[in-house]
Coordinates of C-alpha atoms in Angstrom, one line a residue:
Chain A
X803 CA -32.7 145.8 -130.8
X804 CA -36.1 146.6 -131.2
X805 CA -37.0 143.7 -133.4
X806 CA -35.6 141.7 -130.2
X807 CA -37.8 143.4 -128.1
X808 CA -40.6 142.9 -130.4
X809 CA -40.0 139.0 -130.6
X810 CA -39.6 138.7 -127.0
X811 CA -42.8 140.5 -125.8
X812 CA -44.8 138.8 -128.9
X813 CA -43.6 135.5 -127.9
X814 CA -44.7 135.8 -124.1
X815 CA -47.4 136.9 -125.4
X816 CA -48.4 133.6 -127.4
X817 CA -46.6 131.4 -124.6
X818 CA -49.0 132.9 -121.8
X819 CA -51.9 131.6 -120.2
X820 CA -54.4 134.7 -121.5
X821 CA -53.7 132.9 -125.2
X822 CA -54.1 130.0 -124.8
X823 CA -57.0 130.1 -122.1
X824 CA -60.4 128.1 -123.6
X825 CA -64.1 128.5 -121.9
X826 CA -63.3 124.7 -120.4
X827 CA -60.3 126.2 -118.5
X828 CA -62.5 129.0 -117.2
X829 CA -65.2 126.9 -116.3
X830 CA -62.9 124.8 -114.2
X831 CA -61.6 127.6 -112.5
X832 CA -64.7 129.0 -111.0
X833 CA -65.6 125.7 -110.1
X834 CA -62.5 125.7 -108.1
X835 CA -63.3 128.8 -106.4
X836 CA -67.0 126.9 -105.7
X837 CA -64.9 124.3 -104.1
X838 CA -62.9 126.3 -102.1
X839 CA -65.7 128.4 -101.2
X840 CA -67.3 125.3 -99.3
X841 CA -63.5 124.5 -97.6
X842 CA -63.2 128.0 -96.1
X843 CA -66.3 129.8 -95.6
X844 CA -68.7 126.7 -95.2
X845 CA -65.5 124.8 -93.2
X846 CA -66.3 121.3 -95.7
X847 CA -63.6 118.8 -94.8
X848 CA -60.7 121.9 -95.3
X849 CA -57.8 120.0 -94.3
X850 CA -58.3 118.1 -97.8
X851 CA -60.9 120.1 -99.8
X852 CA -59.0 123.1 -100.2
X853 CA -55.9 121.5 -101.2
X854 CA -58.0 119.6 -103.9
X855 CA -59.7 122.7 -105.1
X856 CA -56.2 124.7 -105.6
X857 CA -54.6 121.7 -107.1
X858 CA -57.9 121.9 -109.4
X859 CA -56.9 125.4 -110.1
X860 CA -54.0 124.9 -110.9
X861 CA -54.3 122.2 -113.0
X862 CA -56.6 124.1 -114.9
X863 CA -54.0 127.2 -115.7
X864 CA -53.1 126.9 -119.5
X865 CA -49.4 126.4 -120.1
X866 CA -48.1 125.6 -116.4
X867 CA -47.4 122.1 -117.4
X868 CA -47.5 120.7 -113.6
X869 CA -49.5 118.0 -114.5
X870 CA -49.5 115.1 -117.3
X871 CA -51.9 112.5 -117.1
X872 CA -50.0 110.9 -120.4
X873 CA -46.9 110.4 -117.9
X874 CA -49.5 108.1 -115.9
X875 CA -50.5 106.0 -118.6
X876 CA -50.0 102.2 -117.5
X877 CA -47.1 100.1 -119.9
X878 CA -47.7 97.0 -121.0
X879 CA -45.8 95.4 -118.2
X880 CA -48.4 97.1 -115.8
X881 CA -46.0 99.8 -114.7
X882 CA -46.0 103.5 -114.8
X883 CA -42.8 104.9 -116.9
X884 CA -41.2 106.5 -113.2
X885 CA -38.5 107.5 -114.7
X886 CA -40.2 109.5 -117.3
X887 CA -41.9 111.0 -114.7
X888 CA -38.8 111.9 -112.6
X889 CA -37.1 113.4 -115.6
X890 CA -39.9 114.8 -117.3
X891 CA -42.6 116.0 -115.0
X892 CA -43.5 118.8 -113.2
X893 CA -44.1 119.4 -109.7
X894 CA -47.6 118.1 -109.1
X895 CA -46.4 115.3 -111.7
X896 CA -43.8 114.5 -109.1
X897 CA -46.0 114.7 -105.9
X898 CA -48.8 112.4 -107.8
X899 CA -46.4 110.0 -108.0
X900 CA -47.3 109.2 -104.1
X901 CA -50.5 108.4 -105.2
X902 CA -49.8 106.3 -108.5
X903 CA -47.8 103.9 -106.2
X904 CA -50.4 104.0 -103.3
X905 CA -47.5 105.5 -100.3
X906 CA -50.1 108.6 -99.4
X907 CA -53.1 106.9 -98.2
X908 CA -51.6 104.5 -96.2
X909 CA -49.1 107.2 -94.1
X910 CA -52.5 108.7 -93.8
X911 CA -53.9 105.6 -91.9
X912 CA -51.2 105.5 -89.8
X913 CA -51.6 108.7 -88.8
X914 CA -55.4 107.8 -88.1
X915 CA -54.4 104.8 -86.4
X916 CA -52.6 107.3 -83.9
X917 CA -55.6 109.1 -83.4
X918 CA -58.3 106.7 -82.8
X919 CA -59.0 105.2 -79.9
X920 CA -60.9 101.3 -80.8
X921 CA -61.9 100.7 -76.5
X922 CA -65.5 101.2 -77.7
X923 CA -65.0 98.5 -80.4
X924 CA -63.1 96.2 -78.2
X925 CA -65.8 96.9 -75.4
X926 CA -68.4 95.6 -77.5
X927 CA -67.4 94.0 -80.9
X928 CA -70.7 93.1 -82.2
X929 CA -70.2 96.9 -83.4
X930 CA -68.5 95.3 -85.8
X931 CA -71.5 94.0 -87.3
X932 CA -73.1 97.4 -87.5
X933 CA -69.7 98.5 -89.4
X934 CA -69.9 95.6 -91.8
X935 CA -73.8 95.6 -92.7
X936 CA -73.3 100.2 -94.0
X937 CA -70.5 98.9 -96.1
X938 CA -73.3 97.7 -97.9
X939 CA -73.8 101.1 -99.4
X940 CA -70.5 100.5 -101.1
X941 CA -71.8 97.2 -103.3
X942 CA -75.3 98.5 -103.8
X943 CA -73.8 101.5 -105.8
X944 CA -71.9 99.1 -107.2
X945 CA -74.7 98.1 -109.0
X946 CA -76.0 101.4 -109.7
X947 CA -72.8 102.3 -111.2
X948 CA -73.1 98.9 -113.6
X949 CA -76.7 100.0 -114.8
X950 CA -75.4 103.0 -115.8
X951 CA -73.3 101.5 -118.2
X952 CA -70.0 102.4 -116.8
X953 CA -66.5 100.3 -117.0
X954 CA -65.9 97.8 -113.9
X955 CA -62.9 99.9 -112.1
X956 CA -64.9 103.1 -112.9
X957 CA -67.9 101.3 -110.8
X958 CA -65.5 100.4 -107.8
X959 CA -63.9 102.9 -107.8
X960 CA -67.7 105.3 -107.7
X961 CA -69.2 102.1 -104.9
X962 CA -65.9 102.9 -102.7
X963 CA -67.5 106.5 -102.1
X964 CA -70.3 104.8 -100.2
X965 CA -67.3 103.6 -97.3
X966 CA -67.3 107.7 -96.5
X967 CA -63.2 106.6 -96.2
X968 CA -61.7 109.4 -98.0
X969 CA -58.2 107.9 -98.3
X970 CA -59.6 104.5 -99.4
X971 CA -61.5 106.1 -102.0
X972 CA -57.9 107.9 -103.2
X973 CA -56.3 104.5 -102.6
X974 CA -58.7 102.1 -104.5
X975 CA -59.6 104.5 -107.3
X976 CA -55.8 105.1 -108.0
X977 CA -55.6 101.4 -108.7
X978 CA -58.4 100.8 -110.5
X979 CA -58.4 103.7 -112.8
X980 CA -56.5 104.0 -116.0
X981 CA -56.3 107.0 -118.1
X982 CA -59.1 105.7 -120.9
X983 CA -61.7 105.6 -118.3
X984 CA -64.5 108.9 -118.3
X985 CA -63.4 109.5 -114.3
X986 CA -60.5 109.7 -112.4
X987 CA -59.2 109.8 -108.8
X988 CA -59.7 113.8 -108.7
X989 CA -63.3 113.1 -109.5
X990 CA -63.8 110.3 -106.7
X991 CA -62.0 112.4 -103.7
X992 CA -63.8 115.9 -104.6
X993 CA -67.3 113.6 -104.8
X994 CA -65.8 111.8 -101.5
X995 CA -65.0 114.5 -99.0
X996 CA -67.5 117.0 -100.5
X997 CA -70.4 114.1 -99.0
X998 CA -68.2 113.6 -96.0
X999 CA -68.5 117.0 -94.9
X1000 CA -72.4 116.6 -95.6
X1001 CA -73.3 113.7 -93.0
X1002 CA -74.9 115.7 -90.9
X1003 CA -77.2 116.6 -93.4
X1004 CA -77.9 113.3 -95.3
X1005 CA -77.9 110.9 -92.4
X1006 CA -80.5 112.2 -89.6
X1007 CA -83.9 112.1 -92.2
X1008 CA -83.1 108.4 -93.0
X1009 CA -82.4 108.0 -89.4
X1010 CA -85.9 109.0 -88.6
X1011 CA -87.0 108.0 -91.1
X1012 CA -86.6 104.5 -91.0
X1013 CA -86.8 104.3 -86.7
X1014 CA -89.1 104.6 -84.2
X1015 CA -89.6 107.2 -81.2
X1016 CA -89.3 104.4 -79.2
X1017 CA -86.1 102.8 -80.6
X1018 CA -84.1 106.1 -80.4
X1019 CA -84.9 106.8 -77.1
X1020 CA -83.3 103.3 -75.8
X1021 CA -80.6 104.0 -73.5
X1022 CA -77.4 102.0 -73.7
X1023 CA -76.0 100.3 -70.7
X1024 CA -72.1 101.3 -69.9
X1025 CA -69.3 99.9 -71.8
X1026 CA -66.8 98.0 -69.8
X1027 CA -63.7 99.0 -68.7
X1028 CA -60.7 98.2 -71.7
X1029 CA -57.3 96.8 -70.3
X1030 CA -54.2 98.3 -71.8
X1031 CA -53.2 94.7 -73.0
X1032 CA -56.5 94.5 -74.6
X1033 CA -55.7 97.5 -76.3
X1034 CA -52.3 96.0 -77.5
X1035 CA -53.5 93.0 -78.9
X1036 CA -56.1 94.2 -80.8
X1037 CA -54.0 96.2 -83.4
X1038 CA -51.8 92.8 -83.9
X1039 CA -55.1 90.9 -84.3
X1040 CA -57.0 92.8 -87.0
X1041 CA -53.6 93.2 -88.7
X1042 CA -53.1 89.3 -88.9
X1043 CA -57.1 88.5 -89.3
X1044 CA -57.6 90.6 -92.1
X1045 CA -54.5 90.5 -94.0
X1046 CA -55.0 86.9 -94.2
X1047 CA -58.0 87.0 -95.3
X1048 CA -57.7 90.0 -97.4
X1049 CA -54.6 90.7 -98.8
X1050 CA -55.0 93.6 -100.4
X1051 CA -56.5 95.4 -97.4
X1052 CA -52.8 94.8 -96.0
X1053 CA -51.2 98.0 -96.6
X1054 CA -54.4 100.5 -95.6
X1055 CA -55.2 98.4 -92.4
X1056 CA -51.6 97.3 -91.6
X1057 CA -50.5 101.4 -91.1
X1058 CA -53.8 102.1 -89.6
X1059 CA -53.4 99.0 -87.0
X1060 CA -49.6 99.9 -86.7
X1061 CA -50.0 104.0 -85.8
X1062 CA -52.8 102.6 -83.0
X1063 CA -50.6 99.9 -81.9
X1064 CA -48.1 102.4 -81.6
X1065 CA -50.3 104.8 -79.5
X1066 CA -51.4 102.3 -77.5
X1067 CA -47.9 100.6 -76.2
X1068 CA -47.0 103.9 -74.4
X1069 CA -43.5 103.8 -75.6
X1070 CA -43.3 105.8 -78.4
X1071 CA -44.6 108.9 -77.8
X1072 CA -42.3 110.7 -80.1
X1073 CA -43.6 108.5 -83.5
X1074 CA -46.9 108.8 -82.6
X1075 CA -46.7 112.5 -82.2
X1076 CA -45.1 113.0 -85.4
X1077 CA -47.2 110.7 -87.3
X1078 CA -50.4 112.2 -86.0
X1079 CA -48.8 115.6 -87.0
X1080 CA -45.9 116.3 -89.0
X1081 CA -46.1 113.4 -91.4
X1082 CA -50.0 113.5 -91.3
X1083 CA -49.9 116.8 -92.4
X1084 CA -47.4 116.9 -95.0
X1085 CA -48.8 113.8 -96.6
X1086 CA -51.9 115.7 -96.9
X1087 CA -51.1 118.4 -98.5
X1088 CA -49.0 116.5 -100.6
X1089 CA -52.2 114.2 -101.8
X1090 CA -54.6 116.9 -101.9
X1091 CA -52.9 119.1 -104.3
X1092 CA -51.8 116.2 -106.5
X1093 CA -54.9 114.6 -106.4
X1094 CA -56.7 118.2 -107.2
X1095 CA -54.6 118.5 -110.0
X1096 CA -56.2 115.4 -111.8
X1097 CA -59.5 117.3 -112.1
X1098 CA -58.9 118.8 -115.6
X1099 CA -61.5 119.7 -117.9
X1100 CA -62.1 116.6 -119.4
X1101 CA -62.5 114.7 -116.5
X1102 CA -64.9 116.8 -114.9
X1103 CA -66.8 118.3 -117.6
X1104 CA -68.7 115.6 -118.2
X1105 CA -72.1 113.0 -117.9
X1106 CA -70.0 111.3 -115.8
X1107 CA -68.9 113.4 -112.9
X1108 CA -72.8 114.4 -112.8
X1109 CA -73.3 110.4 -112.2
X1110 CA -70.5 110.3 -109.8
X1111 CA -72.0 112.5 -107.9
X1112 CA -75.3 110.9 -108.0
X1113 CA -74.4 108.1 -107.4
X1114 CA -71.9 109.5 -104.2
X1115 CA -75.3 110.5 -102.7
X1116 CA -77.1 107.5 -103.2
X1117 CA -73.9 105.4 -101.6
X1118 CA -74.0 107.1 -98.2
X1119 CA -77.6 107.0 -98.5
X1120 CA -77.8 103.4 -98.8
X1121 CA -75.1 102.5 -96.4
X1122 CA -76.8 104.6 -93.9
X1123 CA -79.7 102.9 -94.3
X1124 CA -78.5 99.4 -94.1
X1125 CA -76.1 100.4 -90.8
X1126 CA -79.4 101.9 -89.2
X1127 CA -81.6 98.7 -90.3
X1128 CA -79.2 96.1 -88.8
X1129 CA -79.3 98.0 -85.8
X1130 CA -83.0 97.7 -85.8
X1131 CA -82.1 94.1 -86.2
X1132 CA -79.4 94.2 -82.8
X1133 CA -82.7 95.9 -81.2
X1134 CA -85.1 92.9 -81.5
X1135 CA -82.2 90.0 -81.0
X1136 CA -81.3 91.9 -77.7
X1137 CA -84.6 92.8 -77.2
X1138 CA -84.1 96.6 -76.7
X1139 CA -80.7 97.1 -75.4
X1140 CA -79.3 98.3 -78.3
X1141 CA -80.2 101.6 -80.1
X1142 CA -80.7 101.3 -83.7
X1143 CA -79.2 104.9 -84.7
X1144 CA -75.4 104.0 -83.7
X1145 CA -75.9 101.8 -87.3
X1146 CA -75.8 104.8 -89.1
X1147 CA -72.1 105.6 -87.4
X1148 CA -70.8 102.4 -89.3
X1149 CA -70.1 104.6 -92.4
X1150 CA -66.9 105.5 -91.2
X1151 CA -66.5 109.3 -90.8
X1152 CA -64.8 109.2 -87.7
X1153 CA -66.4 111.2 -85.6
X1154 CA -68.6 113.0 -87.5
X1155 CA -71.4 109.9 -88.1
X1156 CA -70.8 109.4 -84.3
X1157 CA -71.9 112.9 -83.4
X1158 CA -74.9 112.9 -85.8
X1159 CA -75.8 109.6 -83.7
X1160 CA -75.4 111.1 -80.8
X1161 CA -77.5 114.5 -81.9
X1162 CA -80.2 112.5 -83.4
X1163 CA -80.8 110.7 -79.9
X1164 CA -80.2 113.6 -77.7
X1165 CA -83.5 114.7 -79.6
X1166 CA -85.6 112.5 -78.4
X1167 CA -83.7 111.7 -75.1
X1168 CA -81.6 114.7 -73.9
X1169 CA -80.0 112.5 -71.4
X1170 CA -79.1 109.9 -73.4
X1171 CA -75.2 109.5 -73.7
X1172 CA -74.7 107.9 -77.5
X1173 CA -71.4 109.1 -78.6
X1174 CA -69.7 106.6 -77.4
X1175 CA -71.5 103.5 -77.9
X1176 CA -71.9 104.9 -81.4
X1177 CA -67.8 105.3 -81.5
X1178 CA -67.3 101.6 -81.9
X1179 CA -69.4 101.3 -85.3
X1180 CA -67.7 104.2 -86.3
X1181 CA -64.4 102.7 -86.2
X1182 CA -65.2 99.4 -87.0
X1183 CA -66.6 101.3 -90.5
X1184 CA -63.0 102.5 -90.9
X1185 CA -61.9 98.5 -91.1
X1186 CA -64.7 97.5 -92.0
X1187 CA -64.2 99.9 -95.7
X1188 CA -60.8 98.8 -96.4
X1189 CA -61.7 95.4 -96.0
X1190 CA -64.4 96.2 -98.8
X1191 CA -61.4 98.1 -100.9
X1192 CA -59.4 95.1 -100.5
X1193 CA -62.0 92.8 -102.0
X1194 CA -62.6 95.7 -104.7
X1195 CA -59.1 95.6 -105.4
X1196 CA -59.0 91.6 -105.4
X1197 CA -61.7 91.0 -108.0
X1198 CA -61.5 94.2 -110.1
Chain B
X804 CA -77.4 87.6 -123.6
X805 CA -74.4 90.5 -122.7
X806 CA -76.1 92.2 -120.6
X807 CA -77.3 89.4 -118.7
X808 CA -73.9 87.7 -118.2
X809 CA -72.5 91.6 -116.9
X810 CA -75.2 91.5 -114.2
X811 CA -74.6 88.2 -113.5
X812 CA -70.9 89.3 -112.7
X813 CA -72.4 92.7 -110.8
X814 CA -73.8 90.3 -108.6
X815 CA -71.1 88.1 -108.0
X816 CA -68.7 90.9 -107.1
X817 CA -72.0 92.2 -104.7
X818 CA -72.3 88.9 -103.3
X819 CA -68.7 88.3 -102.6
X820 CA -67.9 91.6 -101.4
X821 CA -70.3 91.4 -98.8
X822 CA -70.0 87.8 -97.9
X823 CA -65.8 88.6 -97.0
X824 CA -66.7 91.9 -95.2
X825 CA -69.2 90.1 -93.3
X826 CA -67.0 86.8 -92.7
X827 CA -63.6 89.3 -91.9
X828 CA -65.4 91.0 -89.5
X829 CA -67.6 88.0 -87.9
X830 CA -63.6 86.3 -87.6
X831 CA -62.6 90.1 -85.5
X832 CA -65.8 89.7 -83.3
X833 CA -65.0 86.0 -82.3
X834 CA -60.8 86.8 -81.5
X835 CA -61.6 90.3 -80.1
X836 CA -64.5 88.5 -77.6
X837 CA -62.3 85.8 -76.4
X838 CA -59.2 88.3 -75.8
X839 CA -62.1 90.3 -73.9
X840 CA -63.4 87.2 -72.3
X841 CA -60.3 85.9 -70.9
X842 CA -59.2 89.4 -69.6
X843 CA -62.4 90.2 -68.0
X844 CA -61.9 86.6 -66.0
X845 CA -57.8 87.8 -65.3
X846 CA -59.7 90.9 -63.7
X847 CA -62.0 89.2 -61.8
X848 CA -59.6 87.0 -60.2
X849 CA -57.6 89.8 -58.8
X850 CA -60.6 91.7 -57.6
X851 CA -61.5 88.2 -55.6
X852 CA -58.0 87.7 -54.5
X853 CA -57.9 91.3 -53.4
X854 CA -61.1 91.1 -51.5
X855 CA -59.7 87.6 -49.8
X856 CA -56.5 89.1 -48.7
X857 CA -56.8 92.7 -48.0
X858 CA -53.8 93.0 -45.3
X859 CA -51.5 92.0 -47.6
X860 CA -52.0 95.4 -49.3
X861 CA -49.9 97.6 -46.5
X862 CA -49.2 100.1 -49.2
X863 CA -52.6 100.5 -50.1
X864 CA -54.6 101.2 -46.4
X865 CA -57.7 100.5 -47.7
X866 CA -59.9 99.9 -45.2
X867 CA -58.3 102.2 -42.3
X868 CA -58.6 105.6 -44.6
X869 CA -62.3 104.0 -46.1
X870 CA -60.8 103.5 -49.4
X871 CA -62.0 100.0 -49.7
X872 CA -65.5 101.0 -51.2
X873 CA -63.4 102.2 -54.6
X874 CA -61.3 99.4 -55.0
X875 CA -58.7 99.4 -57.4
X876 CA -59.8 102.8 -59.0
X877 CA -56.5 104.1 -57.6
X878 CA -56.3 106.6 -60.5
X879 CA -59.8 107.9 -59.3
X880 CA -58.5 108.1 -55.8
X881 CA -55.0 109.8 -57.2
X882 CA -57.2 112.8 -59.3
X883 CA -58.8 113.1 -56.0
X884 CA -56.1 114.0 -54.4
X885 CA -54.3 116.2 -56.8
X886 CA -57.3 118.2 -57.1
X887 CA -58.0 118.8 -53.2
X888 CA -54.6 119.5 -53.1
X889 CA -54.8 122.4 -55.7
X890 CA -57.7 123.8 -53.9
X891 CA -55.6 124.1 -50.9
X892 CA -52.7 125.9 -52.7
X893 CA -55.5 128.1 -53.5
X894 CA -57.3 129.0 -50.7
X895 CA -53.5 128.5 -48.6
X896 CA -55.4 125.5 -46.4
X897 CA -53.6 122.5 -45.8
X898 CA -57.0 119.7 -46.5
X899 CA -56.5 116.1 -45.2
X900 CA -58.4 113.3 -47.2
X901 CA -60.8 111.1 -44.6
X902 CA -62.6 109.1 -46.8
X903 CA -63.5 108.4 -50.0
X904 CA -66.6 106.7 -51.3
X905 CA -68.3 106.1 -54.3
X906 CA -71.8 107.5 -54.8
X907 CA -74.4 105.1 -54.5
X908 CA -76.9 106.6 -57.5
X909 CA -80.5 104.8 -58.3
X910 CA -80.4 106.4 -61.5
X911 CA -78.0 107.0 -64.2
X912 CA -77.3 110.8 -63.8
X913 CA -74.2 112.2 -65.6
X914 CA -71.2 114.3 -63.9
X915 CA -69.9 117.7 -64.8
X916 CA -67.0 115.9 -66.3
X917 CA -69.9 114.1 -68.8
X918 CA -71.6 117.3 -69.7
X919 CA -68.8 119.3 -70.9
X920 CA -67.4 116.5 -72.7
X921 CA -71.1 116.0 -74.6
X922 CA -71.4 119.5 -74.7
X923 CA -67.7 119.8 -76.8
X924 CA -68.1 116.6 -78.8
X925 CA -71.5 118.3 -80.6
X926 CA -70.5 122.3 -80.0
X927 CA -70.4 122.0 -84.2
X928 CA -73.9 121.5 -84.4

């Protein structure tokens, strides 16, 4: 009986974590607690962050087996082995599986769709241009990404950070990424919401930096009123429009454009409300832990996280720039009716670019009401960077 | 060579990618401004035939209770009401509503309503 014992406690011994833990592990873990530090005590995009950063840990714990990335591994038909999955994987194996076949990011959009409110866009759609020119951040890294010698889905998948779009990034990233390449979607949403919670800090210098006194004191003239049809037909219209043109955009703008029509038609309160909470929620805890426990050692440990996240800067960089010089641009064609800083709100973290736009102004104006002329390049950022996934997706 | 014809591709993908996102949402501008346009001319209709036939409106009784100047901000007129009526559950006084009129400002000031709302929307800063 004691030779029993002896086997038993000597075999948990080998079998637990404290055996089998390597300095890569640990490393990982205390960059998880970094992580989580920034959620809770710095309040960094918690919803999601802190989700990814306990997924990260737990990934990270020797011998809990909730996550294969060789389950993942595409076949030669182009398929992930589901069943595999379902009979062999653990839990976080299981949730990732919402990722792998792109069902989380889209119920996320719808649950956006629910909550945003497009009369500022409808009021005035040439905000539409202001969303399209800060996608350029996206393609610009592109480049970057290219000179730096890394794989075509690994430099779409690093440009797509630039559209400040969290769930795009997760979306187009899980696509384009296959197991052989140096990141992975873990390494794209940490570098992704981390900046996103940082707008406020990166935007306003190029703001001012690259506009006048005089050009962010200009006071916007009020928006028109919105009719409730307007606000019904717009949904069905950048649904058609863009699919059309776009089809792989379809499924991130279709449940974005179907949760607002839904809001908007007044007669199903009960969907919206659980799509904007219940479902919302779920789904992201669901994604965030899954997608956290893709960070592993290897993935993160590396050159090129440290040029993801490099390259993440330079992206909303760059598409803050280019949003705030095409507004400089709307400024001379309507010869001074339209404030230049909104541009920087087409990088579309609703509402935080908004309020920075808004702030920024205020500076130089305190009476100067921004917020919501700045809301419609805000939103039309949030179209405007899933069209730009969509054409990711389509050439990639 | 290799590198040359990978750039040439970077660019191509640059190029298109911005080209669609530009053309997709130059497309949105041009529906979502006709929708707007053809609304906006819907609205103003109305507002002319309501000027043009105001006794029709016997519901409304616009221009006896000085209504008129708001026109068709009957929400406005509704929040109004509900909130005068509050004040007299309050203060146990029965108020009667004479007239309503919209403030004829020279300048672009902001109301109370304006302020807090500012004031909430950038508290995290």
């Amino acid at each position: 009986m004691f030779d029993v014992f002896k086997d038993a406690i000597v075999g948990l011994a080998n079998d637990s974590g404290f055996m089998n833990i390597g300095i890569k592990e640990i490393i990982m873990i205390l960059i998880s607690f970094v992580f989580m530090f920034l959620a809770i005590a710095k309040k960094f995009e918690p919803l999601l962050l802190l989700p990814i950063s306990f997924g990260m840990l737990l990934t990270n714990l020797p011998g809990a087996e909730l996550y294969h990335p060789e389950y993942f591994v595409i076949d030669a038909n182009g398929h992930i082995d589901v069943v595999n999955v379902l009979t062999n994987g653990g839990l976080l194996d299981l949730l990732y599986l919402g990722v792998k076949l792109q069902l989380y990011p889209p119920l996320i959009f719808l649950g956006i769709g629910c909550m945003t409110d497009f009369s500022a866009l409808i009021a005035n759609p040439k905000s539409f241009l202001l969303g399209a020119a800060a996608q350029a951040g996206i393609f610009f890294t592109f480049i970057g990404a290219a000179v730096l010698g890394m794989s075509p889905t690994e430099c779409g998948s690093i440009a797509i950070i630039g559209g400040a779009d969290g769930p795009t990034a997760i979306y187009v990233s899980s696509k384009l990424l296959k197991p052989t390449d140096t990141i992975n979607t873990g390494t794209i949403a940490l570098a992704a919401y981390t900046y996103m919670a940082l707008v406020p800090i990166i935007q306003p210098p190029i703001m001012k930096a690259l506009t006048t006194k005089k050009e962010r004191s200009v006071v916007m003239g009020q928006l028109r009123t919105v009719s409730q049809t307007e606000k019904i037909l717009f949904p069905i219209i950048v649904t058609i429009v863009v699919s059309l043109l776009v089809p792989s955009a379809a499924p991130l703008v279709g449940m974005l454009m179907l949760g607002n029509l839904l809001k908007e038609s007044g007669v199903c309160q009960r969907l919206v409300d659980t799509a904007q909470n219940a479902l919302m929620n779920i789904v992201t805890i669901f994604l965030g832990v899954s997608v956290g426990a893709t960070t592993k050692a290897e993935y993160i440990l590396n050159t090129s996280f440290a040029k993801v996240i490099i390259l993440g800067v330079i992206a909303f960089s760059i598409g803050t720039a280019c949003g705030v010089l095409f507004g400089k641009l709307m400024y001379v064609v309507t010869k001074g009716k339209v404030n230049p800083l909104i541009g920087s709100a087409g990088v579309s973290a609703v509402p935080m670019a908004a309020r920075v736009s808004q702030k920024v102004g205020a500076q130089e104006n305190p009476t100067n009401f921004l917020l919501m002329h700045a809301m419609g390049p805000n939103v039309a950022g949030v179209i405007g960077s899933a069209v730009a996934a969509g054409v990711l997706l389509s050439i990639l | 060579m290799e590198m040359q014809m990978e750039m040439s591709y970077v660019w191509a993908v640059v190029i298109t990618g911005l080209v669609v996102v530009f053309l997709g949402l130059v497309l949105l501008i041009a529906f979502i401004s006709i929708v707007g346009k053809i609304f906006s001319a819907i609205d103003k209709s109305k507002k002319n035939k309501t000027v043009e036939s105001p006794s029709k409106d016997a519901g409304v009784a616009s221009v006896d209770n000085g209504f008129s100047a708001v026109s068709d901000d009957t929400e406005v007129v509704a929040a109004i009401a509900a909130a005068i009526a509050m004040m007299g559950i309050a203060d146990n006084t029965t108020y009667k509503i004479k007239s309503i009129k919209a403030a004829n400002n020279t300048r672009p000031s902001r109301s109370a309503w304006a302020v807090a709302g500012l004031n909430e929307s950038t508290s995290p800063f």
